[in-house]
XYZ file of N, CA and C in Angstrom:
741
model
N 0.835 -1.208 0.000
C 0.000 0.000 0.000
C 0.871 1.260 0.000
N 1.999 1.389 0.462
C 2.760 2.652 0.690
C 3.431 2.822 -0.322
N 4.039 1.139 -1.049
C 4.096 1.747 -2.237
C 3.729 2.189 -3.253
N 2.243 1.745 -3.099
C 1.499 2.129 -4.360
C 1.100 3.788 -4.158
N 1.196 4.255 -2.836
C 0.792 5.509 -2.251
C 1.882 6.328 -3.081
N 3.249 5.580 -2.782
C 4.629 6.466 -3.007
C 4.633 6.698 -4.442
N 4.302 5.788 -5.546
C 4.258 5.794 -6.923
C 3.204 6.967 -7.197
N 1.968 6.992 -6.573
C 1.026 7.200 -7.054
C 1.190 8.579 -6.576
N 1.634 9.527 -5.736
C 2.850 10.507 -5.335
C 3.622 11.185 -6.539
N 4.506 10.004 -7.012
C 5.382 10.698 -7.509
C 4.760 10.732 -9.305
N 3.246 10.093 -9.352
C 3.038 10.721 -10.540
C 2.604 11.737 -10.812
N 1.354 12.355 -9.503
C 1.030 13.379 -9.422
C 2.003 14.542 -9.873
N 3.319 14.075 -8.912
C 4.594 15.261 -8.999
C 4.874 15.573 -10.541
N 4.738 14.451 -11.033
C 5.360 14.702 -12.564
C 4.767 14.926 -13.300
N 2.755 15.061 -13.125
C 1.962 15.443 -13.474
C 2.142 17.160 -13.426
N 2.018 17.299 -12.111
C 1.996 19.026 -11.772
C 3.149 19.555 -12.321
N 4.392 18.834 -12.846
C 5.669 19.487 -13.209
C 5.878 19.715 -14.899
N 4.825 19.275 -15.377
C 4.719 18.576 -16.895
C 5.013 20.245 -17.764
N 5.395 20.143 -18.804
C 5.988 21.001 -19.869
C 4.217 21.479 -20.205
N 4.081 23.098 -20.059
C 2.887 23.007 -20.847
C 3.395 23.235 -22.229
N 2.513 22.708 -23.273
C 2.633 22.706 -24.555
C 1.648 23.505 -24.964
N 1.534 24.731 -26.195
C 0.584 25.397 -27.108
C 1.088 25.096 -28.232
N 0.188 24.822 -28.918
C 0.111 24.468 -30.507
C -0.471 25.208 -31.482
N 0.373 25.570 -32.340
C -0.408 27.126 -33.096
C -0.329 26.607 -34.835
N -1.632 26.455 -35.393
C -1.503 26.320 -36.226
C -1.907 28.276 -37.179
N -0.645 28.200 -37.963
C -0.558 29.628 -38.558
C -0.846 29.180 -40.014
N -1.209 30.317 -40.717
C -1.230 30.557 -42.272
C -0.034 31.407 -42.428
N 0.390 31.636 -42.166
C 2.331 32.305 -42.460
C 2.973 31.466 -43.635
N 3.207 31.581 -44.542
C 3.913 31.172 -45.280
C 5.436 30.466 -44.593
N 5.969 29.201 -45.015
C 7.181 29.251 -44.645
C 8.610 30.225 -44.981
N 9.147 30.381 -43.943
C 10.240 31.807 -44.559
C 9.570 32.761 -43.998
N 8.366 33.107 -43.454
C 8.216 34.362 -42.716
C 8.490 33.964 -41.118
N 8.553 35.069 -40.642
C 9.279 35.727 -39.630
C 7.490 35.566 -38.288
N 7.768 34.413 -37.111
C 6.848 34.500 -36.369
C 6.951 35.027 -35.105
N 6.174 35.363 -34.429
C 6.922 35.667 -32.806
C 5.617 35.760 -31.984
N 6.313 35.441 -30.703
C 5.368 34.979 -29.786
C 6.050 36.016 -28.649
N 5.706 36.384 -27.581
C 6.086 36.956 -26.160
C 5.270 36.121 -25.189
N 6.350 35.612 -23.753
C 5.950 34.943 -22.704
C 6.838 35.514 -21.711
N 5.873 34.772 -20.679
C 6.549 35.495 -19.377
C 8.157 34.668 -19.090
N 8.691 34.697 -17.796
C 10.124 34.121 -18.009
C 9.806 32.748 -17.808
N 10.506 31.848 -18.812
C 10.333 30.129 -18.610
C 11.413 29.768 -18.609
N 11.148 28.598 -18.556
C 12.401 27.134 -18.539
C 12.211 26.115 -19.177
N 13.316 25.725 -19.710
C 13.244 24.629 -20.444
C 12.341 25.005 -21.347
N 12.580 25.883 -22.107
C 11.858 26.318 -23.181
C 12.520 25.448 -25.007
N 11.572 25.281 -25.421
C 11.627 25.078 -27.212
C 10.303 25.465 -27.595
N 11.368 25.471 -28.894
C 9.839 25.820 -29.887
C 9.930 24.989 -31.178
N 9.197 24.231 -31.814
C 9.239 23.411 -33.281
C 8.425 24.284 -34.291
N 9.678 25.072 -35.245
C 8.903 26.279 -36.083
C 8.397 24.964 -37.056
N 8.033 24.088 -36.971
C 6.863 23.332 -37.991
C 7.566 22.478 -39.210
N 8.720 21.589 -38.666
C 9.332 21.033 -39.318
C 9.579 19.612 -38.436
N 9.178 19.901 -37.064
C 9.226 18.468 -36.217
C 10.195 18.184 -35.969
N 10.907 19.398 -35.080
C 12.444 19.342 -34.839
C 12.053 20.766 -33.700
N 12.264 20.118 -32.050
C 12.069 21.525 -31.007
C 13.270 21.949 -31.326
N 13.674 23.014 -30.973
C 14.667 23.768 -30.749
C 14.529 24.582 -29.402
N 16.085 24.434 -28.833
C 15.945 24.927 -27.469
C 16.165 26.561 -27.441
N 14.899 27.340 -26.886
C 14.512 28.604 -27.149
C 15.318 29.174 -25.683
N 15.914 30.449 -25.665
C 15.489 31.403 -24.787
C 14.909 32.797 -25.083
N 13.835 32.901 -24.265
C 13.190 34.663 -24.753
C 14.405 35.250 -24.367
N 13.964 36.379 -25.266
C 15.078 38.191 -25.363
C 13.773 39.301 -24.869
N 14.129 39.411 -23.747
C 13.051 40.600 -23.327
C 11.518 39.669 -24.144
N 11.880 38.122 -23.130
C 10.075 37.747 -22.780
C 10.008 37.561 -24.712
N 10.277 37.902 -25.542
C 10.070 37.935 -27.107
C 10.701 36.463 -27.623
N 9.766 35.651 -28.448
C 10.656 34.536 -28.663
C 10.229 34.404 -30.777
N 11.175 34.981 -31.116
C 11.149 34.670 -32.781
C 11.577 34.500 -33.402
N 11.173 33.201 -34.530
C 11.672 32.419 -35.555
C 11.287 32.310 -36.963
N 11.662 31.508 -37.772
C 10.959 31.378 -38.981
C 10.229 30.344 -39.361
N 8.920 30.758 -39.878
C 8.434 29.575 -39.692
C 8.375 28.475 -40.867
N 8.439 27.462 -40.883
C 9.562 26.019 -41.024
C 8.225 25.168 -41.576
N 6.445 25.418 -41.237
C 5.572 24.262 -41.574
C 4.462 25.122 -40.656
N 3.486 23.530 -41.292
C 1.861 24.546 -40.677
C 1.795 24.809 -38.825
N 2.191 23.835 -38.357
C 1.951 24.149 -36.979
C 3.808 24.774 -35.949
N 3.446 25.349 -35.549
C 4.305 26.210 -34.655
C 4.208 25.934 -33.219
N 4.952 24.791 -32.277
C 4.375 24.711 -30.670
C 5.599 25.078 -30.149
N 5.062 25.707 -28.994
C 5.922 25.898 -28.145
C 6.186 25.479 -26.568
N 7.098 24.936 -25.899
C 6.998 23.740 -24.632
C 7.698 24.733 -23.854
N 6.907 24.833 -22.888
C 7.750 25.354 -22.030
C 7.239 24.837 -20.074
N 8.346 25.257 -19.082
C 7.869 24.616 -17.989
C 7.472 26.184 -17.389
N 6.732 26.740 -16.206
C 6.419 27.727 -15.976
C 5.165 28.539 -16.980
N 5.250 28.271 -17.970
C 4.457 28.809 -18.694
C 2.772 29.794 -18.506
N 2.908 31.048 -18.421
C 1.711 31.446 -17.380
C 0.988 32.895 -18.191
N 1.686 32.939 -19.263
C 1.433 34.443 -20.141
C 1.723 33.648 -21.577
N 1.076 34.555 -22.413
C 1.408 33.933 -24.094
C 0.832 34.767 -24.876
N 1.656 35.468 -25.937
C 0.854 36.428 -26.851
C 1.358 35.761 -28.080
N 0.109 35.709 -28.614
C 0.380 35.179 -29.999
C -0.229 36.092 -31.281
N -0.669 36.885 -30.775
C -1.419 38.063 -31.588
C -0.781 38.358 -32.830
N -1.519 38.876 -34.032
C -1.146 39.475 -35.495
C -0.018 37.907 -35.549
N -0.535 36.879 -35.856
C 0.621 35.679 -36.432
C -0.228 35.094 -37.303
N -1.516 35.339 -37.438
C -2.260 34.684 -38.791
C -2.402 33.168 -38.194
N -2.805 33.304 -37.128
C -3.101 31.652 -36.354
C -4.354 31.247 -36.352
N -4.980 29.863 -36.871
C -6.293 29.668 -37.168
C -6.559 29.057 -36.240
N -6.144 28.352 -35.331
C -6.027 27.824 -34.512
C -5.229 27.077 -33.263
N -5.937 26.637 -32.341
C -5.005 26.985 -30.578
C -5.055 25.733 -29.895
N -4.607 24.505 -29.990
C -4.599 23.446 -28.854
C -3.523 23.492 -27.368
N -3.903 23.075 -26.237
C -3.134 23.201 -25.137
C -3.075 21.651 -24.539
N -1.724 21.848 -24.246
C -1.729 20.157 -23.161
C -1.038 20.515 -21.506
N -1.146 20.387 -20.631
C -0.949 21.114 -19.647
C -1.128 22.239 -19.051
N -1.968 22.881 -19.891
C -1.802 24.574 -19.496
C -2.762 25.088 -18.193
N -2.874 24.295 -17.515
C -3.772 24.303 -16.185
C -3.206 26.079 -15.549
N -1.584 26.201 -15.633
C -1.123 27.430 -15.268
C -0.904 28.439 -15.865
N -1.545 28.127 -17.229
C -1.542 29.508 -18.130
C -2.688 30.284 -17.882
N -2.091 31.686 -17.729
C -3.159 33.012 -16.655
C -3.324 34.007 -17.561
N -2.961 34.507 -18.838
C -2.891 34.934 -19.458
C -3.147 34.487 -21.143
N -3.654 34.291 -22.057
C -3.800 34.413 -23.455
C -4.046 35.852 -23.859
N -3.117 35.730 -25.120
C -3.729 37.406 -26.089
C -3.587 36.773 -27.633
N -4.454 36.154 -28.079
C -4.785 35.766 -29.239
C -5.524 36.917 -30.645
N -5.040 38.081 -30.390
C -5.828 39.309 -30.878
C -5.266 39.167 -32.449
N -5.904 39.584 -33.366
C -5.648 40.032 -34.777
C -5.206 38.987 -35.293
N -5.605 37.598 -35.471
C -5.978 36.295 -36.036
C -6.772 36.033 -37.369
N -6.380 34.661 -37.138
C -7.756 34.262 -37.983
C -8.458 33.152 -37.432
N -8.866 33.128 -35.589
C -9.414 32.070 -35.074
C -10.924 32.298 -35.576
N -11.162 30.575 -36.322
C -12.762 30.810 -35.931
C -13.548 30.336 -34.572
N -12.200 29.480 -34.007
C -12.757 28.853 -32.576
C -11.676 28.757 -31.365
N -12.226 28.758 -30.357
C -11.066 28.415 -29.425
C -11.346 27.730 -28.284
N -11.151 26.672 -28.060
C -11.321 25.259 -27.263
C -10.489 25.858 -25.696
N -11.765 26.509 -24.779
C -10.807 26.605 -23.657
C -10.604 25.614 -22.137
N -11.148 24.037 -22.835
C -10.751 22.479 -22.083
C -9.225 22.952 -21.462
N -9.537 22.688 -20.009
C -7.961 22.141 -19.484
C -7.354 23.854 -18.996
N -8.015 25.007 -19.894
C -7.393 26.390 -19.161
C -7.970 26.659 -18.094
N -8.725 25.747 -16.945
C -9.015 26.383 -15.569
C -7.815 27.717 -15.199
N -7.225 27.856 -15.167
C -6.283 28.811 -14.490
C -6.316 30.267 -15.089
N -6.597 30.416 -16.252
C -6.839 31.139 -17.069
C -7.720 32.492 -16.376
N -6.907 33.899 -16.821
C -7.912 35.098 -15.999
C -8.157 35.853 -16.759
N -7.437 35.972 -17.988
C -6.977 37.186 -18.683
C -7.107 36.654 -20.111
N -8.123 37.190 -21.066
C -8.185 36.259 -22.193
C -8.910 37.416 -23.540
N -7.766 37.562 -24.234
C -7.832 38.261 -25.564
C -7.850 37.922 -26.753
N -9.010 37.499 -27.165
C -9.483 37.246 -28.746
C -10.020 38.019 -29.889
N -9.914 39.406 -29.355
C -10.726 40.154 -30.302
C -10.250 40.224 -31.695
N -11.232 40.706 -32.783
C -10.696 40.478 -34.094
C -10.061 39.402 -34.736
N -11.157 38.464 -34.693
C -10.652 37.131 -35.421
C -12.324 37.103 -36.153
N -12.145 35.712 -36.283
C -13.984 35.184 -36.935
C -14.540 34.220 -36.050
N -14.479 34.316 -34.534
C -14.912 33.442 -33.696
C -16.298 33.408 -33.773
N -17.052 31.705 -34.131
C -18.771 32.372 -33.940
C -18.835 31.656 -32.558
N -17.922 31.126 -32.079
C -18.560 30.069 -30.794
C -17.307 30.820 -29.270
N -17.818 30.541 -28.182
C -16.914 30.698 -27.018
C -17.566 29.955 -26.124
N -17.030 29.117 -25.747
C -17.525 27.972 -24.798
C -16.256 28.169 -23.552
N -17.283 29.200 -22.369
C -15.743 29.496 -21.771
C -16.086 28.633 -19.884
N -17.044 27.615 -20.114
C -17.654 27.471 -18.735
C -16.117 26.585 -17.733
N -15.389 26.035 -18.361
C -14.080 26.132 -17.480
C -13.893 26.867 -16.945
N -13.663 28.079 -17.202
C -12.804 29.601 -16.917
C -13.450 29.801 -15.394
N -13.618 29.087 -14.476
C -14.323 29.893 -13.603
C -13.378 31.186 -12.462
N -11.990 31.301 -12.917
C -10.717 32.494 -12.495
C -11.082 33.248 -13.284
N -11.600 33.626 -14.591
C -11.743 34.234 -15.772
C -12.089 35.705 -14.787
N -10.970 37.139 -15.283
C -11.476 37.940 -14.809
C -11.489 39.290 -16.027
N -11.376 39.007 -17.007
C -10.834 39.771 -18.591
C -10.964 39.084 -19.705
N -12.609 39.216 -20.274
C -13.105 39.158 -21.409
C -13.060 39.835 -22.508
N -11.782 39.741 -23.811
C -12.261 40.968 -24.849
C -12.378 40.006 -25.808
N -13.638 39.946 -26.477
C -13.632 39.045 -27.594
C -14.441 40.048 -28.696
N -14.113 41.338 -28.657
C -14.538 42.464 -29.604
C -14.255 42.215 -31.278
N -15.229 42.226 -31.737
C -15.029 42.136 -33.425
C -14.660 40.761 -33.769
N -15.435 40.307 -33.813
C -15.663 38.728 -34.491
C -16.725 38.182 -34.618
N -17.692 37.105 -35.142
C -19.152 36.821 -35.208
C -19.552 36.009 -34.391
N -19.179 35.996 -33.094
C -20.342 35.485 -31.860
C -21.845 35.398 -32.061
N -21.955 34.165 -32.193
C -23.510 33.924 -31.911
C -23.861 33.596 -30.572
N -22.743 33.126 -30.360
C -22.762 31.928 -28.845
C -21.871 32.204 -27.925
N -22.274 32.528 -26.541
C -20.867 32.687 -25.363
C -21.544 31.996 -24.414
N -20.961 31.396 -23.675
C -21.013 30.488 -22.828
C -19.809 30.557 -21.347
N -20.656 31.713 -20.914
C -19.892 31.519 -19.052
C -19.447 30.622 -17.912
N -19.121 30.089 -16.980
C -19.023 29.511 -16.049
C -20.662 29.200 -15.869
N -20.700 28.406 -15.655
C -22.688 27.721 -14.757
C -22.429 28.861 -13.548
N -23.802 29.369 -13.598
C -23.775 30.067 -12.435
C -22.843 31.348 -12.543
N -21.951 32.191 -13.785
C -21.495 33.238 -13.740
C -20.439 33.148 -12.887
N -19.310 34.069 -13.022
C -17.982 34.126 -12.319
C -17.939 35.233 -11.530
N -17.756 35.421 -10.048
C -17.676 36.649 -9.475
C -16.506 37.319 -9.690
N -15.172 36.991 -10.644
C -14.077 37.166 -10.413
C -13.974 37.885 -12.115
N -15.167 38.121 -12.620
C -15.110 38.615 -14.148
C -15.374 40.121 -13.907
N -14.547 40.744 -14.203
C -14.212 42.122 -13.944
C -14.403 43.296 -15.128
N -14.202 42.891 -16.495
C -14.016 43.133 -17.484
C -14.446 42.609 -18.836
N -15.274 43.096 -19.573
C -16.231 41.955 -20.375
C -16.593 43.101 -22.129
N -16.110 43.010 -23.199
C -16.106 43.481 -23.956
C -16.287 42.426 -24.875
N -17.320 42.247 -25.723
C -18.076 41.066 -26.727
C -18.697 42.812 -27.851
N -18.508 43.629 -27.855
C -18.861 44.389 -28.910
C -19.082 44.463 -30.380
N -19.265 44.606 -31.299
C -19.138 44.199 -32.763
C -19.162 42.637 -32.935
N -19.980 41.926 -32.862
C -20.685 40.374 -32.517
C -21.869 40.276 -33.360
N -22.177 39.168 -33.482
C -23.636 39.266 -33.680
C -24.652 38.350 -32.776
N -24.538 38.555 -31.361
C -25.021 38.170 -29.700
C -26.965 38.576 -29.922
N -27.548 37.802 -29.839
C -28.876 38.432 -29.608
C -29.412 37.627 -27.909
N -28.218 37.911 -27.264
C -28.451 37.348 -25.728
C -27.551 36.968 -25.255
N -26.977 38.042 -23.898
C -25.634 37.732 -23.549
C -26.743 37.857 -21.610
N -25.623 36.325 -21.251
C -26.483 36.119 -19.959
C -25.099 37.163 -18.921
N -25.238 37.301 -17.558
C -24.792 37.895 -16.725
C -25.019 37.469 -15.636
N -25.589 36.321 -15.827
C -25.837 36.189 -13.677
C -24.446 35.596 -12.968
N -24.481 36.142 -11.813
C -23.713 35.897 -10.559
C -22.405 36.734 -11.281
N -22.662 38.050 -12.553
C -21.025 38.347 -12.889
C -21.030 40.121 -11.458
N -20.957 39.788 -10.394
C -21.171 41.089 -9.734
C -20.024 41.953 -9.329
N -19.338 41.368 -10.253
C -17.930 42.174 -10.143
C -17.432 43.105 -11.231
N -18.734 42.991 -11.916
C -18.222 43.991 -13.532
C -18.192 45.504 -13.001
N -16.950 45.955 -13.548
C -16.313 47.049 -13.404
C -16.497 48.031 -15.127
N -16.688 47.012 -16.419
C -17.000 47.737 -17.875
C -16.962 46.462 -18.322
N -18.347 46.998 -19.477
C -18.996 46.112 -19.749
C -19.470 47.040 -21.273
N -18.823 46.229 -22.438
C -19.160 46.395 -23.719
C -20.269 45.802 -24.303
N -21.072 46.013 -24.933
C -22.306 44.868 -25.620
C -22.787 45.674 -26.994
N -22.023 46.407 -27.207
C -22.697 47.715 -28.684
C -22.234 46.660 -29.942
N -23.651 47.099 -30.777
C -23.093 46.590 -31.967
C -23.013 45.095 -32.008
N -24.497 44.682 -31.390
C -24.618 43.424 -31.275
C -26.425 42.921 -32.344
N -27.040 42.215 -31.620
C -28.179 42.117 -31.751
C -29.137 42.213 -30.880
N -28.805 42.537 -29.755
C -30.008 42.468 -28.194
C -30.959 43.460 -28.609
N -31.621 42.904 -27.961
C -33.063 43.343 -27.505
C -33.396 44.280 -25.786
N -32.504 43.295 -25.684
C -33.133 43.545 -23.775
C -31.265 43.316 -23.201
N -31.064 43.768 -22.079
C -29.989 43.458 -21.454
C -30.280 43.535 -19.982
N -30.237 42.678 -19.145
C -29.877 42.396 -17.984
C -28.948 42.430 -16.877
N -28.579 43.758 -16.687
C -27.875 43.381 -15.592
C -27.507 43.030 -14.312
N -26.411 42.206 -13.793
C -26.609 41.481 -12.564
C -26.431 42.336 -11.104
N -26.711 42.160 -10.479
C -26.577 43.254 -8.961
C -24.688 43.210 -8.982
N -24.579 44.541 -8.933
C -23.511 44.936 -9.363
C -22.847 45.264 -7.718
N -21.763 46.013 -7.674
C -21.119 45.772 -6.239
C -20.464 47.429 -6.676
N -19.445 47.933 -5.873
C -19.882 49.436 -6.036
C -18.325 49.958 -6.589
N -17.521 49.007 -7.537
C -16.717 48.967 -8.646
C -16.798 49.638 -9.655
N -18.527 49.027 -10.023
C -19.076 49.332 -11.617
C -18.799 50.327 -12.065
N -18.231 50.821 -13.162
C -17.408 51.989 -13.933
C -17.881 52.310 -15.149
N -18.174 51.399 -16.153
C -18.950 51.722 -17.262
C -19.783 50.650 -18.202
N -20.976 50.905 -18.778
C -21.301 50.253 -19.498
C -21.497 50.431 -20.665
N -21.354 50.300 -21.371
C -21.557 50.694 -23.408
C -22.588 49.904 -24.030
N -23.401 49.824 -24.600
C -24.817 49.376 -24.935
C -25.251 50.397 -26.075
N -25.675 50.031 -27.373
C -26.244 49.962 -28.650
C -27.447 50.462 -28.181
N -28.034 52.018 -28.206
C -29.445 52.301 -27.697
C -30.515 51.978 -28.254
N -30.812 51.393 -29.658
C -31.203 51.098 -31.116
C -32.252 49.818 -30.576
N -33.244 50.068 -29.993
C -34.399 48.800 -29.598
C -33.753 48.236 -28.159
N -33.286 48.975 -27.441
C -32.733 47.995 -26.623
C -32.527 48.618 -25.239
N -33.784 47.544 -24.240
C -33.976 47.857 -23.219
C -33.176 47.350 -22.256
N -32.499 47.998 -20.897
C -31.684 47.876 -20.202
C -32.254 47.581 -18.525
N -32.537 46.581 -18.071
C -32.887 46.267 -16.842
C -31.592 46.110 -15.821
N -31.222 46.915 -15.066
C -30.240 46.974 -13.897
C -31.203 46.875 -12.731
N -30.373 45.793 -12.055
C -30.390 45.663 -10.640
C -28.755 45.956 -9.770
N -29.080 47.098 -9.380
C -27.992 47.593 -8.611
C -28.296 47.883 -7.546
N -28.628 46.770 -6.870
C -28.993 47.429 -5.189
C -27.631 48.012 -4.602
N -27.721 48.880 -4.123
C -27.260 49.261 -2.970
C -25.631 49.630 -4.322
N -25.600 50.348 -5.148
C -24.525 49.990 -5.972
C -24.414 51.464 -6.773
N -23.211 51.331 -6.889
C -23.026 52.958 -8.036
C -22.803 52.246 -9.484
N -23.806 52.403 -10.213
C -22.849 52.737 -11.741
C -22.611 53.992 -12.303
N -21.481 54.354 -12.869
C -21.022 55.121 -13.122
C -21.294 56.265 -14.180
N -20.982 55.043 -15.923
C -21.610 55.607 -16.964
C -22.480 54.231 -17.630
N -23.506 54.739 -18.482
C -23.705 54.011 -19.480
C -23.316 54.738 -20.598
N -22.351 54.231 -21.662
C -22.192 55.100 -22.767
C -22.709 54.290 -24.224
N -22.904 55.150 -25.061
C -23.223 54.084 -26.319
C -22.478 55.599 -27.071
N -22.644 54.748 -28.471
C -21.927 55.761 -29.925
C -22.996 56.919 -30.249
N -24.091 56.922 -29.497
C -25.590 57.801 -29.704
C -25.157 59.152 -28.714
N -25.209 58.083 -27.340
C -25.633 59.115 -26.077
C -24.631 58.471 -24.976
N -24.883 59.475 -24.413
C -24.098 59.206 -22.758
C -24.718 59.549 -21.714
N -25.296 58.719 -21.182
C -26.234 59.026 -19.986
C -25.246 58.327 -18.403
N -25.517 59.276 -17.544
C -24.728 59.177 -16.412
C -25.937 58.988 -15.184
N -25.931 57.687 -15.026
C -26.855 57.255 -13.757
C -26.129 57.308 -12.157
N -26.313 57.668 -11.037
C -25.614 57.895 -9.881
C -26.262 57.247 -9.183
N -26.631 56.097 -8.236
C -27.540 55.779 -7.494
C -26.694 55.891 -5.927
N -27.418 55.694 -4.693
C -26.634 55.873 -3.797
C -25.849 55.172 -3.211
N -24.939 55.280 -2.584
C -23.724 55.154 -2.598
C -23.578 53.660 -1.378
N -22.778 52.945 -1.052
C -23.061 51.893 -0.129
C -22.721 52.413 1.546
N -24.041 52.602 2.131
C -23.926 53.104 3.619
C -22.806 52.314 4.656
């Protein structure tokens, strides 16, 4: 029994110690010039897409190569930040990334992004790609939503909403129903330039800073007990609601 305890120990260990891996499949031509920025790692490589790692160190966190074939991964241990932005990446697989806290996937060409296995994840930048789907009910750390300018039909929160979502920009979408419950920590909150009808918001906490909302058919139900919001702004009007303040 103790040894099976001791084995069963030391897989965990080598579980929790495991290389996370991201896998980037790019449209880059081979011979162009790719680059990624991460926070400081170890035991870093990267396989520019020829199936050969190469042992990487970042230069000021910056790690860039040429790229060699369709997919581009990069292994690293520590791994907890990752910008992969403007690389023409269609797509994003992860194997370990339980400790990655950061994605910035901005100015792409994702149409999807599979976020299985990113529990750890707080900070998450997709805007300007062609995403129609976000299935983010893992994320329940998730505290920085920008998935601005892409064709959302579909977003999908934590069950039950995240109190730890702070920041939420889905703008230029095509959303005809974005839910909000239990998000009572929103501090700005984008939704213009969608399809709603009605918007809901959740009892807010006395953070709330701004909201932006499409005035064009579209009714706004706040429950802010006991709560300040700040602004509502849209591209029309700017209306400034004050309610009182928390005794």
């Amino acid at each position: 029994m103790k040894n099976f305890l001791l084995i069963l120990g030391l897989f965990c260990a080598i579980c929790a110690s495991a290389q996370t891996s991201v896998k980037m499949n790019t449209q880059k031509p081979v011979g162009e010039e790719f680059t990624i920025m991460v926070n400081s790692v170890t035991n870093c490589t990267v396989d520019w897409g020829d199936g050969t790692p190469v042992a990487t160190t970042p230069v000021n966190n910056t790690i860039t190569g040429t790229v060699a074939g369709k997919y581009v991964t990069i292994k690293a241990y520590g791994l907890n930040y990752l910008d992969c932005s403007e690389q023409e990446v269609t797509s994003l697989s992860f194997t370990n990334a339980t400790g990655l806290e950061t994605l910035i996937a901005s100015n792409n060409n994702l149409t999807g992004l599979i976020a299985n296995g990113l529990t750890g994840l707080k900070h998450l930048w997709c805007d300007n790609n062609s995403i129609s789907t976000l299935y983010l009910r893992p994320l329940t750390q998730l505290e920085t939503l920008v998935a601005s300018n892409n064709a959302l039909t579909s977003l999908t929160l934590p069950a039950g909403g995240t109190t730890t979502l702070t920041d939420y920009w889905v703008d230029s979408n095509n959303l005809n129903n974005i839910v909000l419950t239990g998000c009572s920590s929103l501090r700005t909150l984008n939704v213009e330039n969608n399809n709603l009808t009605k918007l809901n918001l959740p009892v807010l906490d006395a953070k709330a800073e701004q909201v932006s909302a499409e005035p064009k058919n579209l009714s706004i139900f706040a429950m802010l007990d006991n709560s300040k919001l700040a602004y509502m702004n849209s591209m029309f009007a700017l209306i400034e609601t004050l309610l009182p303040e928390r005794e």
